[in-house]
């Protein structure tokens, strides 16, 4: 193995190696248990100081197992020929993890070291989970019925590649009924619906404006950027990968407007001011608020409250339970509740007197495998 040890290991670095090894073991035991390949790879990394040493190239907060896993995956998705690919279902492989895997992993990491280091230094794990649209569509339908609005406008804060902006283009199969785009739709997403099912609005609604904003939007026209999104998925999950590929291909044609901005709410304010009259604006964030520290989140909430009061904006939020609107009581937990990964979908608005109101709409699996509808029909 020719991993470059130039800045390793002093006594402090040995401590760092032990910390990273513990992180990989924990990741194998708790976070990727449904992917045997990632379990085996994480254990192999934890046992191999040369591989652990790569983590020194990831900046502080990013030094997490899934960044190196994504970097390795990206090199295989790009088509680098190596026997390691035979373990990755995403690369056509079907080999089960075996005793040869650690040596092949080390050999591959040695061969690809410069590219891996570049990823560790410059990339962050980033996904865009189009499966969340299984809840976004009924949530928008709920809003359309409640507000008697047939024209909605969607602003996706923390949009990643903007794939949630295609919510109307996908069809949703909830088992007993379907919603969304007419058949045959280019993308059909399956979801188990739990709870009462509100009827769709009698007259159909549509999105007449869409905008995404992100600190680092993913350009769907850039193959390398899209490959990184794919690399951040786990290699065994072919359903998610296929869904992502189809949504990206639709987004390439639709070219939804995405903006890079450090202050996304300033972009939102300008967008609201320019919307045609009679359109109901909706702000969406899904799995974004966790990136904020407490003071930033408080300021964000205050600024969005002002926009709700001044522009009739509705705020749809899909986040972990702890990030629900502060005045919302905790709804009963769903059957498969997973702390830190089940999504709670909430709606907030300002009433005629300017007081903030909130409602829990649904629980869902983070990738939309199931949803439990909570909101009463409007
Ligand atoms: C976990 S991803 C979720 C992406 C997408 N909303 C989804 O549901 O798949 C979080 C996204 O939030 C973005 N983000 C984090 N902080 C942000 C901020 N202050 N302003 C805009 N985007 C932000 C990240 O760049 C990343 O694309």
mmCIF file of C-alpha atoms in Angstrom, residues 130-310:
data_model
loop_
_atom_site.group_PDB
_atom_site.id
_atom_site.type_symbol
_atom_site.label_atom_id
_atom_site.label_comp_id
_atom_site.label_asym_id
_atom_site.label_seq_id
_atom_site.Cartn_x
_atom_site.Cartn_y
_atom_site.Cartn_z
ATOM 1 C CA UNK A 130 -37.087 12.560 -4.629
ATOM 2 C CA UNK A 131 -39.014 9.977 -2.575
ATOM 3 C CA UNK A 132 -40.065 12.854 -0.301
ATOM 4 C CA UNK A 133 -42.429 13.977 -3.038
ATOM 5 C CA UNK A 134 -44.808 11.188 -1.945
ATOM 6 C CA UNK A 135 -45.676 13.528 0.942
ATOM 7 C CA UNK A 136 -45.053 16.822 -0.828
ATOM 8 C CA UNK A 137 -47.801 16.119 -3.382
ATOM 9 C CA UNK A 138 -50.571 15.438 -0.805
ATOM 10 C CA UNK A 139 -49.310 18.365 1.285
ATOM 11 C CA UNK A 140 -49.685 20.717 -1.688
ATOM 12 C CA UNK A 141 -53.073 19.146 -2.415
ATOM 13 C CA UNK A 142 -54.081 19.804 1.208
ATOM 14 C CA UNK A 143 -53.053 23.451 0.811
ATOM 15 C CA UNK A 144 -54.892 23.798 -2.512
ATOM 16 C CA UNK A 145 -58.116 22.453 -0.966
ATOM 17 C CA UNK A 146 -57.807 24.475 2.235
ATOM 18 C CA UNK A 147 -57.021 27.761 0.467
ATOM 19 C CA UNK A 148 -59.258 26.952 -2.500
ATOM 20 C CA UNK A 149 -56.257 27.750 -4.667
ATOM 21 C CA UNK A 150 -55.736 26.326 -8.113
ATOM 22 C CA UNK A 151 -52.416 28.096 -8.683
ATOM 23 C CA UNK A 152 -49.550 27.440 -6.278
ATOM 24 C CA UNK A 153 -45.942 28.619 -6.290
ATOM 25 C CA UNK A 154 -43.221 26.492 -4.663
ATOM 26 C CA UNK A 155 -39.961 27.800 -3.194
ATOM 27 C CA UNK A 156 -37.571 25.004 -2.149
ATOM 28 C CA UNK A 157 -35.078 26.248 0.461
ATOM 29 C CA UNK A 158 -32.061 23.895 0.540
ATOM 30 C CA UNK A 159 -33.129 22.411 -2.788
ATOM 31 C CA UNK A 160 -29.909 20.472 -3.590
ATOM 32 C CA UNK A 161 -30.514 19.536 -7.285
ATOM 33 C CA UNK A 162 -34.092 20.900 -7.227
ATOM 34 C CA UNK A 163 -35.713 17.502 -7.784
ATOM 35 C CA UNK A 164 -38.593 18.245 -5.391
ATOM 36 C CA UNK A 165 -39.595 21.049 -7.751
ATOM 37 C CA UNK A 166 -40.663 18.300 -10.173
ATOM 38 C CA UNK A 167 -43.343 17.086 -7.727
ATOM 39 C CA UNK A 168 -46.090 17.427 -10.353
ATOM 40 C CA UNK A 169 -44.161 15.394 -12.922
ATOM 41 C CA UNK A 170 -44.127 12.183 -10.869
ATOM 42 C CA UNK A 171 -46.921 9.725 -10.146
ATOM 43 C CA UNK A 172 -47.452 8.229 -6.695
ATOM 44 C CA UNK A 173 -48.673 4.709 -6.036
ATOM 45 C CA UNK A 174 -50.051 4.445 -2.490
ATOM 46 C CA UNK A 175 -51.300 0.880 -2.964
ATOM 47 C CA UNK A 176 -55.020 1.519 -2.700
ATOM 48 C CA UNK A 177 -54.976 4.700 -4.800
ATOM 49 C CA UNK A 178 -52.660 6.817 -6.945
ATOM 50 C CA UNK A 179 -52.087 10.555 -7.240
ATOM 51 C CA UNK A 180 -49.866 12.938 -9.153
ATOM 52 C CA UNK A 181 -49.080 13.089 -12.864
ATOM 53 C CA UNK A 182 -51.412 11.232 -15.233
ATOM 54 C CA UNK A 183 -50.426 7.770 -16.424
ATOM 55 C CA UNK A 184 -48.185 6.828 -18.033
ATOM 56 C CA UNK A 185 -45.858 9.020 -15.948
ATOM 57 C CA UNK A 186 -42.103 8.855 -16.501
ATOM 58 C CA UNK A 187 -41.526 8.197 -12.799
ATOM 59 C CA UNK A 188 -43.800 6.159 -10.506
ATOM 60 C CA UNK A 189 -42.953 6.254 -6.799
ATOM 61 C CA UNK A 190 -44.439 3.646 -4.477
ATOM 62 C CA UNK A 191 -45.385 4.485 -0.888
ATOM 63 C CA UNK A 192 -47.435 2.799 1.822
ATOM 64 C CA UNK A 193 -50.183 5.243 2.881
ATOM 65 C CA UNK A 194 -51.271 4.997 6.508
ATOM 66 C CA UNK A 195 -54.200 6.902 7.957
ATOM 67 C CA UNK A 196 -57.139 8.657 6.316
ATOM 68 C CA UNK A 197 -56.656 9.715 2.740
ATOM 69 C CA UNK A 198 -57.913 13.197 1.881
ATOM 70 C CA UNK A 199 -59.514 13.454 -1.556
ATOM 71 C CA UNK A 200 -57.720 15.456 -4.213
ATOM 72 C CA UNK A 201 -59.084 18.957 -4.822
ATOM 73 C CA UNK A 202 -62.132 18.617 -7.099
ATOM 74 C CA UNK A 203 -60.628 21.051 -9.619
ATOM 75 C CA UNK A 204 -56.962 20.280 -10.207
ATOM 76 C CA UNK A 205 -54.251 22.613 -8.933
ATOM 77 C CA UNK A 206 -50.893 23.289 -10.561
ATOM 78 C CA UNK A 207 -47.591 24.944 -9.830
ATOM 79 C CA UNK A 208 -47.274 28.170 -11.795
ATOM 80 C CA UNK A 209 -43.890 29.176 -10.351
ATOM 81 C CA UNK A 210 -40.961 27.256 -8.882
ATOM 82 C CA UNK A 211 -37.685 28.388 -7.411
ATOM 83 C CA UNK A 212 -34.915 26.565 -5.585
ATOM 84 C CA UNK A 213 -32.153 28.021 -3.470
ATOM 85 C CA UNK A 214 -29.160 26.308 -1.871
ATOM 86 C CA UNK A 215 -25.752 27.123 -0.421
ATOM 87 C CA UNK A 216 -24.398 24.688 -3.035
ATOM 88 C CA UNK A 217 -27.020 23.816 -5.671
ATOM 89 C CA UNK A 218 -26.311 20.719 -7.746
ATOM 90 C CA UNK A 219 -26.297 21.394 -11.483
ATOM 91 C CA UNK A 220 -28.183 18.517 -13.109
ATOM 92 C CA UNK A 221 -26.580 19.385 -16.459
ATOM 93 C CA UNK A 222 -23.120 18.601 -15.007
ATOM 94 C CA UNK A 223 -22.394 14.823 -15.169
ATOM 95 C CA UNK A 224 -19.733 15.006 -12.430
ATOM 96 C CA UNK A 225 -22.128 16.777 -10.052
ATOM 97 C CA UNK A 226 -24.865 14.215 -10.737
ATOM 98 C CA UNK A 227 -22.397 11.340 -10.270
ATOM 99 C CA UNK A 228 -21.531 12.707 -6.825
ATOM 100 C CA UNK A 229 -25.263 12.693 -5.917
ATOM 101 C CA UNK A 230 -25.386 9.040 -7.045
ATOM 102 C CA UNK A 231 -22.204 8.231 -5.124
ATOM 103 C CA UNK A 232 -23.806 9.503 -1.919
ATOM 104 C CA UNK A 233 -26.491 6.803 -2.228
ATOM 105 C CA UNK A 234 -25.722 3.350 -0.921
ATOM 106 C CA UNK A 235 -24.674 0.877 -3.606
ATOM 107 C CA UNK A 236 -27.300 -1.775 -2.849
ATOM 108 C CA UNK A 237 -30.306 0.562 -3.108
ATOM 109 C CA UNK A 238 -31.164 0.228 -6.775
ATOM 110 C CA UNK A 239 -34.691 1.654 -6.323
ATOM 111 C CA UNK A 240 -33.379 4.981 -5.034
ATOM 112 C CA UNK A 241 -30.652 5.097 -7.669
ATOM 113 C CA UNK A 242 -33.105 4.418 -10.496
ATOM 114 C CA UNK A 243 -35.536 7.013 -9.138
ATOM 115 C CA UNK A 244 -32.754 9.566 -8.891
ATOM 116 C CA UNK A 245 -31.645 8.903 -12.472
ATOM 117 C CA UNK A 246 -35.181 9.350 -13.806
ATOM 118 C CA UNK A 247 -35.825 12.511 -11.789
ATOM 119 C CA UNK A 248 -32.509 13.986 -12.952
ATOM 120 C CA UNK A 249 -33.373 13.257 -16.555
ATOM 121 C CA UNK A 250 -36.730 15.054 -16.138
ATOM 122 C CA UNK A 251 -35.062 17.969 -14.331
ATOM 123 C CA UNK A 252 -32.533 18.322 -17.167
ATOM 124 C CA UNK A 253 -35.391 18.927 -19.580
ATOM 125 C CA UNK A 254 -37.390 21.155 -17.214
ATOM 126 C CA UNK A 255 -34.380 23.273 -16.133
ATOM 127 C CA UNK A 256 -35.969 24.485 -12.897
ATOM 128 C CA UNK A 257 -34.538 27.802 -11.730
ATOM 129 C CA UNK A 258 -32.014 27.225 -8.908
ATOM 130 C CA UNK A 259 -29.989 29.951 -7.210
ATOM 131 C CA UNK A 260 -26.824 29.711 -5.171
ATOM 132 C CA UNK A 261 -27.233 32.033 -2.184
ATOM 133 C CA UNK A 262 -25.846 32.413 1.310
ATOM 134 C CA UNK A 263 -29.046 34.270 2.255
ATOM 135 C CA UNK A 264 -31.842 32.220 0.717
ATOM 136 C CA UNK A 265 -34.555 34.207 2.503
ATOM 137 C CA UNK A 266 -33.486 37.379 0.675
ATOM 138 C CA UNK A 267 -34.031 35.481 -2.594
ATOM 139 C CA UNK A 268 -37.407 34.291 -1.275
ATOM 140 C CA UNK A 269 -38.498 37.824 -0.392
ATOM 141 C CA UNK A 270 -37.681 39.112 -3.860
ATOM 142 C CA UNK A 271 -39.407 36.101 -5.480
ATOM 143 C CA UNK A 272 -42.556 36.698 -3.400
ATOM 144 C CA UNK A 273 -42.665 40.341 -4.434
ATOM 145 C CA UNK A 274 -42.580 39.337 -8.111
ATOM 146 C CA UNK A 275 -45.243 36.593 -8.051
ATOM 147 C CA UNK A 276 -48.418 37.243 -10.038
ATOM 148 C CA UNK A 277 -51.524 38.114 -8.007
ATOM 149 C CA UNK A 278 -53.818 35.265 -6.965
ATOM 150 C CA UNK A 279 -51.040 32.686 -6.595
ATOM 151 C CA UNK A 280 -50.572 30.877 -3.264
ATOM 152 C CA UNK A 281 -46.859 30.826 -2.337
ATOM 153 C CA UNK A 282 -45.450 27.865 -0.391
ATOM 154 C CA UNK A 283 -42.015 27.676 1.204
ATOM 155 C CA UNK A 284 -40.598 24.157 1.545
ATOM 156 C CA UNK A 285 -37.600 22.901 3.466
ATOM 157 C CA UNK A 286 -36.866 19.196 3.804
ATOM 158 C CA UNK A 287 -33.975 18.086 5.985
ATOM 159 C CA UNK A 288 -32.309 21.506 5.978
ATOM 160 C CA UNK A 289 -32.951 23.111 9.388
ATOM 161 C CA UNK A 290 -30.528 20.712 11.090
ATOM 162 C CA UNK A 291 -27.711 22.650 9.402
ATOM 163 C CA UNK A 292 -28.551 25.767 11.460
ATOM 164 C CA UNK A 293 -27.189 26.510 14.909
ATOM 165 C CA UNK A 294 -29.738 27.677 17.495
ATOM 166 C CA UNK A 295 -29.361 31.472 17.009
ATOM 167 C CA UNK A 296 -29.447 31.118 13.199
ATOM 168 C CA UNK A 297 -32.567 28.965 13.398
ATOM 169 C CA UNK A 298 -34.302 31.478 15.693
ATOM 170 C CA UNK A 299 -33.511 34.310 13.273
ATOM 171 C CA UNK A 300 -34.636 32.194 10.312
ATOM 172 C CA UNK A 301 -37.986 31.499 12.007
ATOM 173 C CA UNK A 302 -38.455 35.183 12.800
ATOM 174 C CA UNK A 303 -37.728 36.247 9.224
ATOM 175 C CA UNK A 304 -40.048 33.603 7.738
ATOM 176 C CA UNK A 305 -42.781 34.702 10.179
ATOM 177 C CA UNK A 306 -42.473 38.226 8.753
ATOM 178 C CA UNK A 307 -42.832 36.858 5.204
ATOM 179 C CA UNK A 308 -45.888 34.809 6.241
ATOM 180 C CA UNK A 309 -47.501 37.935 7.672
ATOM 181 C CA UNK A 310 -46.640 40.232 4.773
#
